[in-house]
């Protein structure tokens, strides 16, 4: 069950500002892939204010609030949470940035949080490989987990990319909403509405009644579910 968002646009180039935009509603504080330390609220503030559990699983991340740029196939630029001061300087929040190996443990213990942000490493996301490699990884990853009890009820998966390859003018990226218990109100398999990373942020906010961050999320198009 799923919907292809055929007109979903990334925010800018290069990678990192798109990740920053997705969880904070703005690219302010970063316009490159270098180390950023931003003083601004994020989706984490809204989730915690409403008691919604969260965690980000990062492939090859060493843990312990590590702020280094690149370690093995982990890239800090693809982990937006570590770039915000109110997460960096908060041990409780930092403890929710974990290596992706923790996901299977959480699945077995039935402790997967309500909001999950998963980032593959730079091979599995096709950044340093190719789309065939990334597609094969994704199939294997999902087949092993998608029907587990942690995900089989009241769960929507969102597959998206940070940016396109720079070859087009509109920065359109593949984005799909899906899940074994995802039942969209429309029977259409495609949605041609113009959406952005800010739309996804707004949709997350709307799902749990979180309010907004007062940034570009406020006026973004809400994704129709």
mmCIF file with all atom_site columns, C-alpha atoms in Angstrom, residues 80-188:
data_model
loop_
_atom_site.group_PDB
_atom_site.id
_atom_site.type_symbol
_atom_site.label_atom_id
_atom_site.label_alt_id
_atom_site.label_comp_id
_atom_site.label_asym_id
_atom_site.label_entity_id
_atom_site.label_seq_id
_atom_site.pdbx_PDB_ins_code
_atom_site.Cartn_x
_atom_site.Cartn_y
_atom_site.Cartn_z
_atom_site.occupancy
_atom_site.B_iso_or_equiv
_atom_site.pdbx_formal_charge
_atom_site.auth_seq_id
_atom_site.auth_comp_id
_atom_site.auth_asym_id
_atom_site.auth_atom_id
_atom_site.pdbx_PDB_model_num
ATOM 1   C CA . UNK A 1 80  ? 20.937 16.542 11.139  1.00 0.00 ? 80  UNK A CA 1
ATOM 2   C CA . UNK A 1 81  ? 20.243 15.927 14.817  1.00 0.00 ? 81  UNK A CA 1
ATOM 3   C CA . UNK A 1 82  ? 23.902 16.201 15.813  1.00 0.00 ? 82  UNK A CA 1
ATOM 4   C CA . UNK A 1 83  ? 24.093 19.716 14.334  1.00 0.00 ? 83  UNK A CA 1
ATOM 5   C CA . UNK A 1 84  ? 21.738 21.337 16.853  1.00 0.00 ? 84  UNK A CA 1
ATOM 6   C CA . UNK A 1 85  ? 23.117 22.666 20.124  1.00 0.00 ? 85  UNK A CA 1
ATOM 7   C CA . UNK A 1 86  ? 20.033 21.773 22.155  1.00 0.00 ? 86  UNK A CA 1
ATOM 8   C CA . UNK A 1 87  ? 20.598 18.140 21.182  1.00 0.00 ? 87  UNK A CA 1
ATOM 9   C CA . UNK A 1 88  ? 24.417 18.116 21.321  1.00 0.00 ? 88  UNK A CA 1
ATOM 10  C CA . UNK A 1 89  ? 24.408 19.511 24.842  1.00 0.00 ? 89  UNK A CA 1
ATOM 11  C CA . UNK A 1 90  ? 21.612 17.318 26.184  1.00 0.00 ? 90  UNK A CA 1
ATOM 12  C CA . UNK A 1 91  ? 22.720 13.806 27.200  1.00 0.00 ? 91  UNK A CA 1
ATOM 13  C CA . UNK A 1 92  ? 19.191 12.432 27.123  1.00 0.00 ? 92  UNK A CA 1
ATOM 14  C CA . UNK A 1 93  ? 18.615 13.664 23.597  1.00 0.00 ? 93  UNK A CA 1
ATOM 15  C CA . UNK A 1 94  ? 22.060 12.604 22.409  1.00 0.00 ? 94  UNK A CA 1
ATOM 16  C CA . UNK A 1 95  ? 21.364 9.100  23.667  1.00 0.00 ? 95  UNK A CA 1
ATOM 17  C CA . UNK A 1 96  ? 18.586 8.880  21.074  1.00 0.00 ? 96  UNK A CA 1
ATOM 18  C CA . UNK A 1 97  ? 21.081 9.230  18.232  1.00 0.00 ? 97  UNK A CA 1
ATOM 19  C CA . UNK A 1 98  ? 22.171 5.618  17.872  1.00 0.00 ? 98  UNK A CA 1
ATOM 20  C CA . UNK A 1 99  ? 23.924 3.204  15.553  1.00 0.00 ? 99  UNK A CA 1
ATOM 21  C CA . UNK A 1 100 ? 21.470 1.465  13.233  1.00 0.00 ? 100 UNK A CA 1
ATOM 22  C CA . UNK A 1 101 ? 22.352 -1.900 14.806  1.00 0.00 ? 101 UNK A CA 1
ATOM 23  C CA . UNK A 1 102 ? 20.100 -0.840 17.661  1.00 0.00 ? 102 UNK A CA 1
ATOM 24  C CA . UNK A 1 103 ? 17.006 -1.004 15.456  1.00 0.00 ? 103 UNK A CA 1
ATOM 25  C CA . UNK A 1 104 ? 16.742 -4.799 15.376  1.00 0.00 ? 104 UNK A CA 1
ATOM 26  C CA . UNK A 1 105 ? 17.272 -4.916 19.128  1.00 0.00 ? 105 UNK A CA 1
ATOM 27  C CA . UNK A 1 106 ? 14.466 -2.401 19.606  1.00 0.00 ? 106 UNK A CA 1
ATOM 28  C CA . UNK A 1 107 ? 12.211 -4.372 17.258  1.00 0.00 ? 107 UNK A CA 1
ATOM 29  C CA . UNK A 1 108 ? 12.723 -7.552 19.269  1.00 0.00 ? 108 UNK A CA 1
ATOM 30  C CA . UNK A 1 109 ? 12.136 -5.742 22.565  1.00 0.00 ? 109 UNK A CA 1
ATOM 31  C CA . UNK A 1 110 ? 9.133  -3.899 21.122  1.00 0.00 ? 110 UNK A CA 1
ATOM 32  C CA . UNK A 1 111 ? 10.692 -0.558 22.048  1.00 0.00 ? 111 UNK A CA 1
ATOM 33  C CA . UNK A 1 112 ? 10.790 1.096  18.625  1.00 0.00 ? 112 UNK A CA 1
ATOM 34  C CA . UNK A 1 113 ? 9.761  4.727  19.223  1.00 0.00 ? 113 UNK A CA 1
ATOM 35  C CA . UNK A 1 114 ? 6.807  6.453  17.586  1.00 0.00 ? 114 UNK A CA 1
ATOM 36  C CA . UNK A 1 115 ? 8.955  8.677  15.374  1.00 0.00 ? 115 UNK A CA 1
ATOM 37  C CA . UNK A 1 116 ? 11.929 7.074  13.645  1.00 0.00 ? 116 UNK A CA 1
ATOM 38  C CA . UNK A 1 117 ? 14.502 8.784  11.413  1.00 0.00 ? 117 UNK A CA 1
ATOM 39  C CA . UNK A 1 118 ? 16.742 6.246  9.667   1.00 0.00 ? 118 UNK A CA 1
ATOM 40  C CA . UNK A 1 119 ? 19.807 7.177  7.616   1.00 0.00 ? 119 UNK A CA 1
ATOM 41  C CA . UNK A 1 120 ? 21.677 4.537  5.585   1.00 0.00 ? 120 UNK A CA 1
ATOM 42  C CA . UNK A 1 121 ? 25.424 4.832  5.148   1.00 0.00 ? 121 UNK A CA 1
ATOM 43  C CA . UNK A 1 122 ? 26.908 6.382  2.002   1.00 0.00 ? 122 UNK A CA 1
ATOM 44  C CA . UNK A 1 123 ? 27.038 3.027  0.222   1.00 0.00 ? 123 UNK A CA 1
ATOM 45  C CA . UNK A 1 124 ? 23.519 1.885  1.040   1.00 0.00 ? 124 UNK A CA 1
ATOM 46  C CA . UNK A 1 125 ? 21.960 5.244  0.188   1.00 0.00 ? 125 UNK A CA 1
ATOM 47  C CA . UNK A 1 126 ? 23.540 5.013  -3.306  1.00 0.00 ? 126 UNK A CA 1
ATOM 48  C CA . UNK A 1 127 ? 25.628 8.144  -2.706  1.00 0.00 ? 127 UNK A CA 1
ATOM 49  C CA . UNK A 1 128 ? 28.946 6.368  -3.285  1.00 0.00 ? 128 UNK A CA 1
ATOM 50  C CA . UNK A 1 129 ? 27.527 3.414  -5.222  1.00 0.00 ? 129 UNK A CA 1
ATOM 51  C CA . UNK A 1 130 ? 24.543 3.481  -7.611  1.00 0.00 ? 130 UNK A CA 1
ATOM 52  C CA . UNK A 1 131 ? 20.766 3.157  -7.627  1.00 0.00 ? 131 UNK A CA 1
ATOM 53  C CA . UNK A 1 132 ? 20.840 -0.582 -8.305  1.00 0.00 ? 132 UNK A CA 1
ATOM 54  C CA . UNK A 1 133 ? 23.018 -1.140 -5.247  1.00 0.00 ? 133 UNK A CA 1
ATOM 55  C CA . UNK A 1 134 ? 20.784 1.112  -3.125  1.00 0.00 ? 134 UNK A CA 1
ATOM 56  C CA . UNK A 1 135 ? 17.608 -0.528 -4.400  1.00 0.00 ? 135 UNK A CA 1
ATOM 57  C CA . UNK A 1 136 ? 18.873 -4.014 -3.600  1.00 0.00 ? 136 UNK A CA 1
ATOM 58  C CA . UNK A 1 137 ? 19.880 -2.883 -0.119  1.00 0.00 ? 137 UNK A CA 1
ATOM 59  C CA . UNK A 1 138 ? 16.451 -1.335 0.465   1.00 0.00 ? 138 UNK A CA 1
ATOM 60  C CA . UNK A 1 139 ? 14.589 -4.477 -0.619  1.00 0.00 ? 139 UNK A CA 1
ATOM 61  C CA . UNK A 1 140 ? 16.632 -6.629 1.723   1.00 0.00 ? 140 UNK A CA 1
ATOM 62  C CA . UNK A 1 141 ? 16.299 -4.123 4.564   1.00 0.00 ? 141 UNK A CA 1
ATOM 63  C CA . UNK A 1 142 ? 12.514 -3.838 4.291   1.00 0.00 ? 142 UNK A CA 1
ATOM 64  C CA . UNK A 1 143 ? 11.700 -7.491 3.660   1.00 0.00 ? 143 UNK A CA 1
ATOM 65  C CA . UNK A 1 144 ? 13.414 -8.427 6.889   1.00 0.00 ? 144 UNK A CA 1
ATOM 66  C CA . UNK A 1 145 ? 11.553 -5.867 9.001   1.00 0.00 ? 145 UNK A CA 1
ATOM 67  C CA . UNK A 1 146 ? 8.419  -4.387 7.464   1.00 0.00 ? 146 UNK A CA 1
ATOM 68  C CA . UNK A 1 147 ? 6.016  -7.039 8.764   1.00 0.00 ? 147 UNK A CA 1
ATOM 69  C CA . UNK A 1 148 ? 7.400  -7.077 12.282  1.00 0.00 ? 148 UNK A CA 1
ATOM 70  C CA . UNK A 1 149 ? 4.853  -6.083 14.925  1.00 0.00 ? 149 UNK A CA 1
ATOM 71  C CA . UNK A 1 150 ? 6.696  -2.805 15.511  1.00 0.00 ? 150 UNK A CA 1
ATOM 72  C CA . UNK A 1 151 ? 5.772  -1.665 11.992  1.00 0.00 ? 151 UNK A CA 1
ATOM 73  C CA . UNK A 1 152 ? 2.743  -3.679 10.916  1.00 0.00 ? 152 UNK A CA 1
ATOM 74  C CA . UNK A 1 153 ? 0.137  -1.520 12.701  1.00 0.00 ? 153 UNK A CA 1
ATOM 75  C CA . UNK A 1 154 ? -0.508 2.224  12.534  1.00 0.00 ? 154 UNK A CA 1
ATOM 76  C CA . UNK A 1 155 ? 2.796  2.897  10.790  1.00 0.00 ? 155 UNK A CA 1
ATOM 77  C CA . UNK A 1 156 ? 3.655  4.906  7.699   1.00 0.00 ? 156 UNK A CA 1
ATOM 78  C CA . UNK A 1 157 ? 7.076  4.672  6.091   1.00 0.00 ? 157 UNK A CA 1
ATOM 79  C CA . UNK A 1 158 ? 8.440  7.623  4.141   1.00 0.00 ? 158 UNK A CA 1
ATOM 80  C CA . UNK A 1 159 ? 11.219 6.971  1.655   1.00 0.00 ? 159 UNK A CA 1
ATOM 81  C CA . UNK A 1 160 ? 12.835 10.135 0.346   1.00 0.00 ? 160 UNK A CA 1
ATOM 82  C CA . UNK A 1 161 ? 16.167 11.586 -0.753  1.00 0.00 ? 161 UNK A CA 1
ATOM 83  C CA . UNK A 1 162 ? 17.934 14.719 0.393   1.00 0.00 ? 162 UNK A CA 1
ATOM 84  C CA . UNK A 1 163 ? 18.541 16.178 -3.093  1.00 0.00 ? 163 UNK A CA 1
ATOM 85  C CA . UNK A 1 164 ? 18.792 15.257 -6.754  1.00 0.00 ? 164 UNK A CA 1
ATOM 86  C CA . UNK A 1 165 ? 22.060 14.907 -8.647  1.00 0.00 ? 165 UNK A CA 1
ATOM 87  C CA . UNK A 1 166 ? 22.042 18.543 -9.718  1.00 0.00 ? 166 UNK A CA 1
ATOM 88  C CA . UNK A 1 167 ? 21.205 17.756 -13.327 1.00 0.00 ? 167 UNK A CA 1
ATOM 89  C CA . UNK A 1 168 ? 17.721 19.307 -13.204 1.00 0.00 ? 168 UNK A CA 1
ATOM 90  C CA . UNK A 1 169 ? 16.447 22.762 -12.327 1.00 0.00 ? 169 UNK A CA 1
ATOM 91  C CA . UNK A 1 170 ? 13.696 21.714 -9.932  1.00 0.00 ? 170 UNK A CA 1
ATOM 92  C CA . UNK A 1 171 ? 15.585 19.376 -7.535  1.00 0.00 ? 171 UNK A CA 1
ATOM 93  C CA . UNK A 1 172 ? 12.837 16.750 -7.702  1.00 0.00 ? 172 UNK A CA 1
ATOM 94  C CA . UNK A 1 173 ? 13.456 13.649 -5.576  1.00 0.00 ? 173 UNK A CA 1
ATOM 95  C CA . UNK A 1 174 ? 11.808 10.258 -5.333  1.00 0.00 ? 174 UNK A CA 1
ATOM 96  C CA . UNK A 1 175 ? 9.432  10.175 -2.367  1.00 0.00 ? 175 UNK A CA 1
ATOM 97  C CA . UNK A 1 176 ? 7.057  7.338  -1.494  1.00 0.00 ? 176 UNK A CA 1
ATOM 98  C CA . UNK A 1 177 ? 4.643  6.832  1.402   1.00 0.00 ? 177 UNK A CA 1
ATOM 99  C CA . UNK A 1 178 ? 3.900  3.190  2.180   1.00 0.00 ? 178 UNK A CA 1
ATOM 100 C CA . UNK A 1 179 ? 3.397  0.497  4.798   1.00 0.00 ? 179 UNK A CA 1
ATOM 101 C CA . UNK A 1 180 ? 1.494  -2.742 5.470   1.00 0.00 ? 180 UNK A CA 1
ATOM 102 C CA . UNK A 1 181 ? -1.123 -0.837 7.487   1.00 0.00 ? 181 UNK A CA 1
ATOM 103 C CA . UNK A 1 182 ? -1.029 2.385  5.448   1.00 0.00 ? 182 UNK A CA 1
ATOM 104 C CA . UNK A 1 183 ? -4.474 3.114  4.031   1.00 0.00 ? 183 UNK A CA 1
ATOM 105 C CA . UNK A 1 184 ? -4.553 6.452  2.216   1.00 0.00 ? 184 UNK A CA 1
ATOM 106 C CA . UNK A 1 185 ? -7.917 8.181  1.894   1.00 0.00 ? 185 UNK A CA 1
ATOM 107 C CA . UNK A 1 186 ? -7.517 8.356  -1.881  1.00 0.00 ? 186 UNK A CA 1
ATOM 108 C CA . UNK A 1 187 ? -7.340 5.267  -4.064  1.00 0.00 ? 187 UNK A CA 1
ATOM 109 C CA . UNK A 1 188 ? -4.894 7.062  -6.332  1.00 0.00 ? 188 UNK A CA 1
#
